[in-house]
Amino acid sequence: MSNEIAGIIIPDSRLALDAQDILKEYGSELLWNHSNRVYLFGAIQGKKVNKAYDEELLYVSALFHDMGLTKKFSSNDLRFEVDGANAARQFLSTYNIGEASMQLVWDAIALHTTLGIAEHKENEVALLYAGVGLDVMGDGYHDLSDAEREAIVQAFPRNQFKQDILPAFFEGFKHKPETTFGNIKSDVCARYIPNYKPKNFCDCVLHSPWKE
């Protein structure tokens, strides 16, 4: 794997390589390519607007951001984003990483599907969110040149990503669809679960135990 793609260096520290090994072992080719594209897309967007960021922390965040979809790290009752964030924190705790850095990675992963908030937080959080948005939904697609996009996709192919990522999402949380309440992933449940009726915020208010 080339260490520089589209002008972006892929970290090759022991921490980064160990994180790669975990994703390769417990993830899939789909998640491997997606996670590396997310890092590159996020990093290149940061470079274009002169946002400073920690390359290693952003890369680990990208590699772990969907780890909560895997059987190894999926819980029975937490959002998959939180499962991935917890897995990353546990991984980082075995290295000489400060608490503030671990919290930054945790936030980046936990908030990567949270519209309207992640982009206003620290640069690593915002750039992970931006990288996910570009790869999954095409947000900021035209901010990159054709050559930049092609270099990244050549290194980490999409391989019918649009068709494969939605069922991959669903596979990761189909045993706990209630955890998608209030989140865009509820749309995935609605697509794959017949007659799916998501929890409704208005019902939560009106059916609360308060007497009035």
mmCIF file of C-alpha atoms in Angstrom:
data_model
loop_
_atom_site.group_PDB
_atom_site.id
_atom_site.type_symbol
_atom_site.label_atom_id
_atom_site.label_comp_id
_atom_site.label_asym_id
_atom_site.label_seq_id
_atom_site.Cartn_x
_atom_site.Cartn_y
_atom_site.Cartn_z
ATOM 1 C CA MET A 1 0.000 0.000 0.000
ATOM 2 C CA SER A 2 1.428 3.369 -1.030
ATOM 3 C CA ASN A 3 2.101 5.676 1.889
ATOM 4 C CA GLU A 4 0.935 8.761 -0.022
ATOM 5 C CA ILE A 5 -2.297 8.976 -1.985
ATOM 6 C CA ALA A 6 -3.676 12.151 -3.549
ATOM 7 C CA GLY A 7 -1.130 14.156 -1.596
ATOM 8 C CA ILE A 8 -2.179 12.659 1.753
ATOM 9 C CA ILE A 9 0.169 10.556 3.877
ATOM 10 C CA ILE A 10 -1.294 7.395 5.383
ATOM 11 C CA PRO A 11 0.224 6.972 8.860
ATOM 12 C CA ASP A 12 2.458 3.936 9.268
ATOM 13 C CA SER A 13 3.272 4.143 12.964
ATOM 14 C CA ARG A 14 2.990 1.016 15.107
ATOM 15 C CA LEU A 15 -0.327 2.355 16.414
ATOM 16 C CA ALA A 16 -1.686 2.828 12.894
ATOM 17 C CA LEU A 17 -0.464 -0.570 11.703
ATOM 18 C CA ASP A 18 -1.968 -2.326 14.719
ATOM 19 C CA ALA A 19 -5.297 -0.591 14.068
ATOM 20 C CA GLN A 20 -5.114 -1.770 10.459
ATOM 21 C CA ASP A 21 -4.565 -5.343 11.636
ATOM 22 C CA ILE A 22 -7.682 -5.230 13.817
ATOM 23 C CA LEU A 23 -9.869 -3.977 10.966
ATOM 24 C CA LYS A 24 -8.418 -6.586 8.613
ATOM 25 C CA GLU A 25 -9.079 -9.350 11.147
ATOM 26 C CA TYR A 26 -12.596 -8.440 12.240
ATOM 27 C CA GLY A 27 -13.909 -6.295 9.415
ATOM 28 C CA SER A 28 -14.395 -6.962 5.732
ATOM 29 C CA GLU A 29 -12.982 -5.788 2.430
ATOM 30 C CA LEU A 30 -15.953 -3.426 2.182
ATOM 31 C CA LEU A 31 -15.156 -1.803 5.549
ATOM 32 C CA TRP A 32 -11.405 -1.800 4.880
ATOM 33 C CA ASN A 33 -11.718 0.140 1.646
ATOM 34 C CA HIS A 34 -14.454 2.408 3.007
ATOM 35 C CA SER A 35 -12.556 3.268 6.184
ATOM 36 C CA ASN A 36 -9.362 4.133 4.329
ATOM 37 C CA ARG A 37 -11.280 6.273 1.836
ATOM 38 C CA VAL A 38 -12.974 8.041 4.745
ATOM 39 C CA TYR A 39 -9.575 8.971 6.178
ATOM 40 C CA LEU A 40 -8.274 10.193 2.836
ATOM 41 C CA PHE A 41 -11.424 12.126 1.987
ATOM 42 C CA GLY A 42 -11.508 13.728 5.424
ATOM 43 C CA ALA A 43 -7.802 14.548 5.398
ATOM 44 C CA ILE A 44 -7.861 16.061 1.924
ATOM 45 C CA GLN A 45 -10.824 18.240 2.826
ATOM 46 C CA GLY A 46 -8.942 19.400 5.901
ATOM 47 C CA LYS A 47 -5.892 20.180 3.792
ATOM 48 C CA LYS A 48 -7.933 22.272 1.372
ATOM 49 C CA VAL A 49 -9.226 24.552 4.134
ATOM 50 C CA ASN A 50 -6.003 24.527 6.196
ATOM 51 C CA LYS A 51 -7.481 22.660 9.146
ATOM 52 C CA ALA A 52 -4.767 21.296 11.403
ATOM 53 C CA TYR A 53 -5.357 17.767 12.652
ATOM 54 C CA ASP A 54 -3.534 14.824 14.167
ATOM 55 C CA GLU A 55 -3.029 12.398 11.278
ATOM 56 C CA GLU A 56 -2.644 9.368 13.530
ATOM 57 C CA LEU A 57 -5.766 10.079 15.578
ATOM 58 C CA LEU A 58 -7.841 10.812 12.488
ATOM 59 C CA TYR A 59 -6.632 7.591 10.864
ATOM 60 C CA VAL A 60 -7.402 5.439 13.901
ATOM 61 C CA SER A 61 -10.823 7.099 14.103
ATOM 62 C CA ALA A 62 -11.464 6.234 10.464
ATOM 63 C CA LEU A 63 -10.346 2.623 10.864
ATOM 64 C CA PHE A 64 -12.572 2.110 13.918
ATOM 65 C CA HIS A 65 -15.562 4.240 12.907
ATOM 66 C CA ASP A 66 -17.611 1.263 11.650
ATOM 67 C CA MET A 67 -16.043 -1.385 13.891
ATOM 68 C CA GLY A 68 -19.276 -1.471 15.873
ATOM 69 C CA LEU A 69 -20.909 -3.158 12.883
ATOM 70 C CA THR A 70 -18.700 -6.229 13.306
ATOM 71 C CA LYS A 71 -19.672 -9.263 15.379
ATOM 72 C CA LYS A 72 -16.507 -8.879 17.457
ATOM 73 C CA PHE A 73 -17.377 -5.421 18.766
ATOM 74 C CA SER A 74 -21.164 -5.244 18.500
ATOM 75 C CA SER A 75 -23.110 -5.040 21.774
ATOM 76 C CA ASN A 76 -26.707 -6.036 22.341
ATOM 77 C CA ASP A 77 -27.983 -2.642 23.430
ATOM 78 C CA LEU A 78 -25.746 0.249 22.342
ATOM 79 C CA ARG A 79 -25.670 2.219 19.118
ATOM 80 C CA PHE A 80 -23.092 0.779 16.749
ATOM 81 C CA GLU A 81 -21.315 4.134 16.748
ATOM 82 C CA VAL A 82 -20.814 3.849 20.518
ATOM 83 C CA ASP A 83 -19.614 0.255 20.155
ATOM 84 C CA GLY A 84 -16.985 1.415 17.678
ATOM 85 C CA ALA A 85 -15.979 4.311 19.903
ATOM 86 C CA ASN A 86 -15.649 2.006 22.909
ATOM 87 C CA ALA A 87 -13.551 -0.429 20.869
ATOM 88 C CA ALA A 88 -11.228 2.378 19.815
ATOM 89 C CA ARG A 89 -10.867 3.620 23.392
ATOM 90 C CA GLN A 90 -10.016 0.110 24.592
ATOM 91 C CA PHE A 91 -7.472 -0.236 21.780
ATOM 92 C CA LEU A 92 -5.846 3.129 22.513
ATOM 93 C CA SER A 93 -5.704 2.445 26.255
ATOM 94 C CA THR A 94 -2.955 -0.117 25.630
ATOM 95 C CA TYR A 95 -0.687 2.578 24.171
ATOM 96 C CA ASN A 96 0.845 5.708 25.623
ATOM 97 C CA ILE A 97 -2.089 7.855 24.549
ATOM 98 C CA GLY A 98 -3.416 10.679 26.702
ATOM 99 C CA GLU A 99 -6.985 10.743 27.950
ATOM 100 C CA ALA A 100 -7.782 13.852 25.892
ATOM 101 C CA SER A 101 -6.680 12.109 22.688
ATOM 102 C CA MET A 102 -8.701 9.003 23.512
ATOM 103 C CA GLN A 103 -11.758 11.160 24.164
ATOM 104 C CA LEU A 104 -11.238 12.942 20.849
ATOM 105 C CA VAL A 105 -11.223 9.635 18.977
ATOM 106 C CA TRP A 106 -14.241 8.441 20.970
ATOM 107 C CA ASP A 107 -16.191 11.582 20.074
ATOM 108 C CA ALA A 108 -15.225 11.400 16.409
ATOM 109 C CA ILE A 109 -16.503 7.845 16.080
ATOM 110 C CA ALA A 110 -19.579 8.219 18.282
ATOM 111 C CA LEU A 111 -20.717 11.340 16.404
ATOM 112 C CA HIS A 112 -19.855 10.368 12.835
ATOM 113 C CA THR A 113 -23.534 9.917 11.885
ATOM 114 C CA THR A 114 -24.832 12.855 13.916
ATOM 115 C CA LEU A 115 -25.887 15.571 11.502
ATOM 116 C CA GLY A 116 -25.600 19.184 12.547
ATOM 117 C CA ILE A 117 -23.212 18.646 15.458
ATOM 118 C CA ALA A 118 -20.042 16.771 14.470
ATOM 119 C CA GLU A 119 -18.961 19.399 11.933
ATOM 120 C CA HIS A 120 -18.849 22.024 14.688
ATOM 121 C CA LYS A 121 -16.553 20.096 17.025
ATOM 122 C CA GLU A 122 -12.776 19.580 17.018
ATOM 123 C CA ASN A 123 -11.070 19.239 13.657
ATOM 124 C CA GLU A 124 -10.565 15.479 13.910
ATOM 125 C CA VAL A 125 -14.256 14.999 14.724
ATOM 126 C CA ALA A 126 -15.353 17.319 11.922
ATOM 127 C CA LEU A 127 -13.015 15.763 9.354
ATOM 128 C CA LEU A 128 -14.053 12.190 10.120
ATOM 129 C CA TYR A 129 -17.666 13.289 9.694
ATOM 130 C CA ALA A 130 -16.760 15.026 6.418
ATOM 131 C CA GLY A 131 -14.935 11.959 5.117
ATOM 132 C CA VAL A 132 -17.881 9.699 5.922
ATOM 133 C CA GLY A 133 -20.300 12.137 4.304
ATOM 134 C CA LEU A 134 -18.275 12.299 1.110
ATOM 135 C CA ASP A 135 -17.831 8.545 0.752
ATOM 136 C CA VAL A 136 -21.353 7.515 1.735
ATOM 137 C CA MET A 137 -23.556 10.327 0.435
ATOM 138 C CA GLY A 138 -21.252 12.312 -1.858
ATOM 139 C CA ASP A 139 -21.195 15.403 0.363
ATOM 140 C CA GLY A 140 -18.409 17.664 -0.923
ATOM 141 C CA TYR A 141 -17.875 15.480 -4.010
ATOM 142 C CA HIS A 142 -17.125 18.448 -6.234
ATOM 143 C CA ASP A 143 -14.687 19.956 -3.750
ATOM 144 C CA LEU A 144 -12.195 17.329 -4.887
ATOM 145 C CA SER A 145 -10.742 17.153 -8.369
ATOM 146 C CA ASP A 146 -11.396 14.178 -10.614
ATOM 147 C CA ALA A 147 -7.733 13.218 -10.234
ATOM 148 C CA GLU A 148 -7.931 13.273 -6.428
ATOM 149 C CA ARG A 149 -11.058 11.143 -6.310
ATOM 150 C CA GLU A 150 -9.714 8.704 -8.876
ATOM 151 C CA ALA A 151 -6.417 8.255 -7.012
ATOM 152 C CA ILE A 152 -8.222 7.429 -3.783
ATOM 153 C CA VAL A 153 -10.715 5.067 -5.409
ATOM 154 C CA GLN A 154 -7.948 3.334 -7.351
ATOM 155 C CA ALA A 155 -6.104 2.641 -4.087
ATOM 156 C CA PHE A 156 -9.259 1.647 -2.195
ATOM 157 C CA PRO A 157 -11.905 0.573 -4.744
ATOM 158 C CA ARG A 158 -15.605 1.218 -4.233
ATOM 159 C CA ASN A 159 -16.657 -2.080 -5.853
ATOM 160 C CA GLN A 160 -20.421 -1.394 -5.942
ATOM 161 C CA PHE A 161 -20.199 0.344 -2.577
ATOM 162 C CA LYS A 162 -23.563 2.097 -2.974
ATOM 163 C CA GLN A 163 -25.322 -1.246 -3.343
ATOM 164 C CA ASP A 164 -23.397 -3.050 -0.594
ATOM 165 C CA ILE A 165 -23.075 -0.540 2.245
ATOM 166 C CA LEU A 166 -26.775 -0.332 3.180
ATOM 167 C CA PRO A 167 -27.181 -4.099 3.769
ATOM 168 C CA ALA A 168 -23.843 -4.039 5.602
ATOM 169 C CA PHE A 169 -25.168 -1.330 7.904
ATOM 170 C CA PHE A 170 -28.336 -3.322 8.538
ATOM 171 C CA GLU A 171 -26.436 -6.522 9.229
ATOM 172 C CA GLY A 172 -24.553 -4.678 11.963
ATOM 173 C CA PHE A 173 -27.597 -3.566 13.947
ATOM 174 C CA LYS A 174 -30.546 -5.678 12.798
ATOM 175 C CA HIS A 175 -30.542 -7.360 16.226
ATOM 176 C CA LYS A 176 -31.066 -3.975 17.928
ATOM 177 C CA PRO A 177 -33.041 -1.677 15.603
ATOM 178 C CA GLU A 178 -34.288 0.316 18.600
ATOM 179 C CA THR A 179 -30.785 1.798 18.944
ATOM 180 C CA THR A 180 -31.291 3.743 15.716
ATOM 181 C CA PHE A 181 -34.046 5.892 17.259
ATOM 182 C CA GLY A 182 -33.389 9.570 16.547
ATOM 183 C CA ASN A 183 -30.622 8.760 14.064
ATOM 184 C CA ILE A 184 -30.328 8.503 10.273
ATOM 185 C CA LYS A 185 -29.709 4.770 10.558
ATOM 186 C CA SER A 186 -33.410 4.369 11.348
ATOM 187 C CA ASP A 187 -33.883 4.833 7.593
ATOM 188 C CA VAL A 188 -31.863 1.654 7.034
ATOM 189 C CA CYS A 189 -34.179 -0.299 9.342
ATOM 190 C CA ALA A 190 -37.193 1.113 7.512
ATOM 191 C CA ARG A 191 -35.728 -0.124 4.220
ATOM 192 C CA TYR A 192 -35.080 -3.701 5.334
ATOM 193 C CA ILE A 193 -37.642 -4.508 8.049
ATOM 194 C CA PRO A 194 -41.168 -5.139 6.716
ATOM 195 C CA ASN A 195 -43.780 -2.845 8.298
ATOM 196 C CA TYR A 196 -41.085 -1.224 10.437
ATOM 197 C CA LYS A 197 -42.529 1.327 12.842
ATOM 198 C CA PRO A 198 -39.785 3.361 14.500
ATOM 199 C CA LYS A 199 -40.117 4.805 17.937
ATOM 200 C CA ASN A 200 -41.649 8.263 17.753
ATOM 201 C CA PHE A 201 -40.490 11.253 19.802
ATOM 202 C CA CYS A 202 -43.977 12.759 19.961
ATOM 203 C CA ASP A 203 -45.342 9.509 21.371
ATOM 204 C CA CYS A 204 -42.559 9.508 23.964
ATOM 205 C CA VAL A 205 -43.680 12.956 25.114
ATOM 206 C CA LEU A 206 -47.424 12.261 25.084
ATOM 207 C CA HIS A 207 -47.130 8.847 26.737
ATOM 208 C CA SER A 208 -44.667 9.829 29.416
ATOM 209 C CA PRO A 209 -45.654 8.996 33.039
ATOM 210 C CA TRP A 210 -46.440 12.633 33.863
ATOM 211 C CA LYS A 211 -50.044 13.071 35.005
ATOM 212 C CA GLU A 212 -51.197 16.019 32.882
#
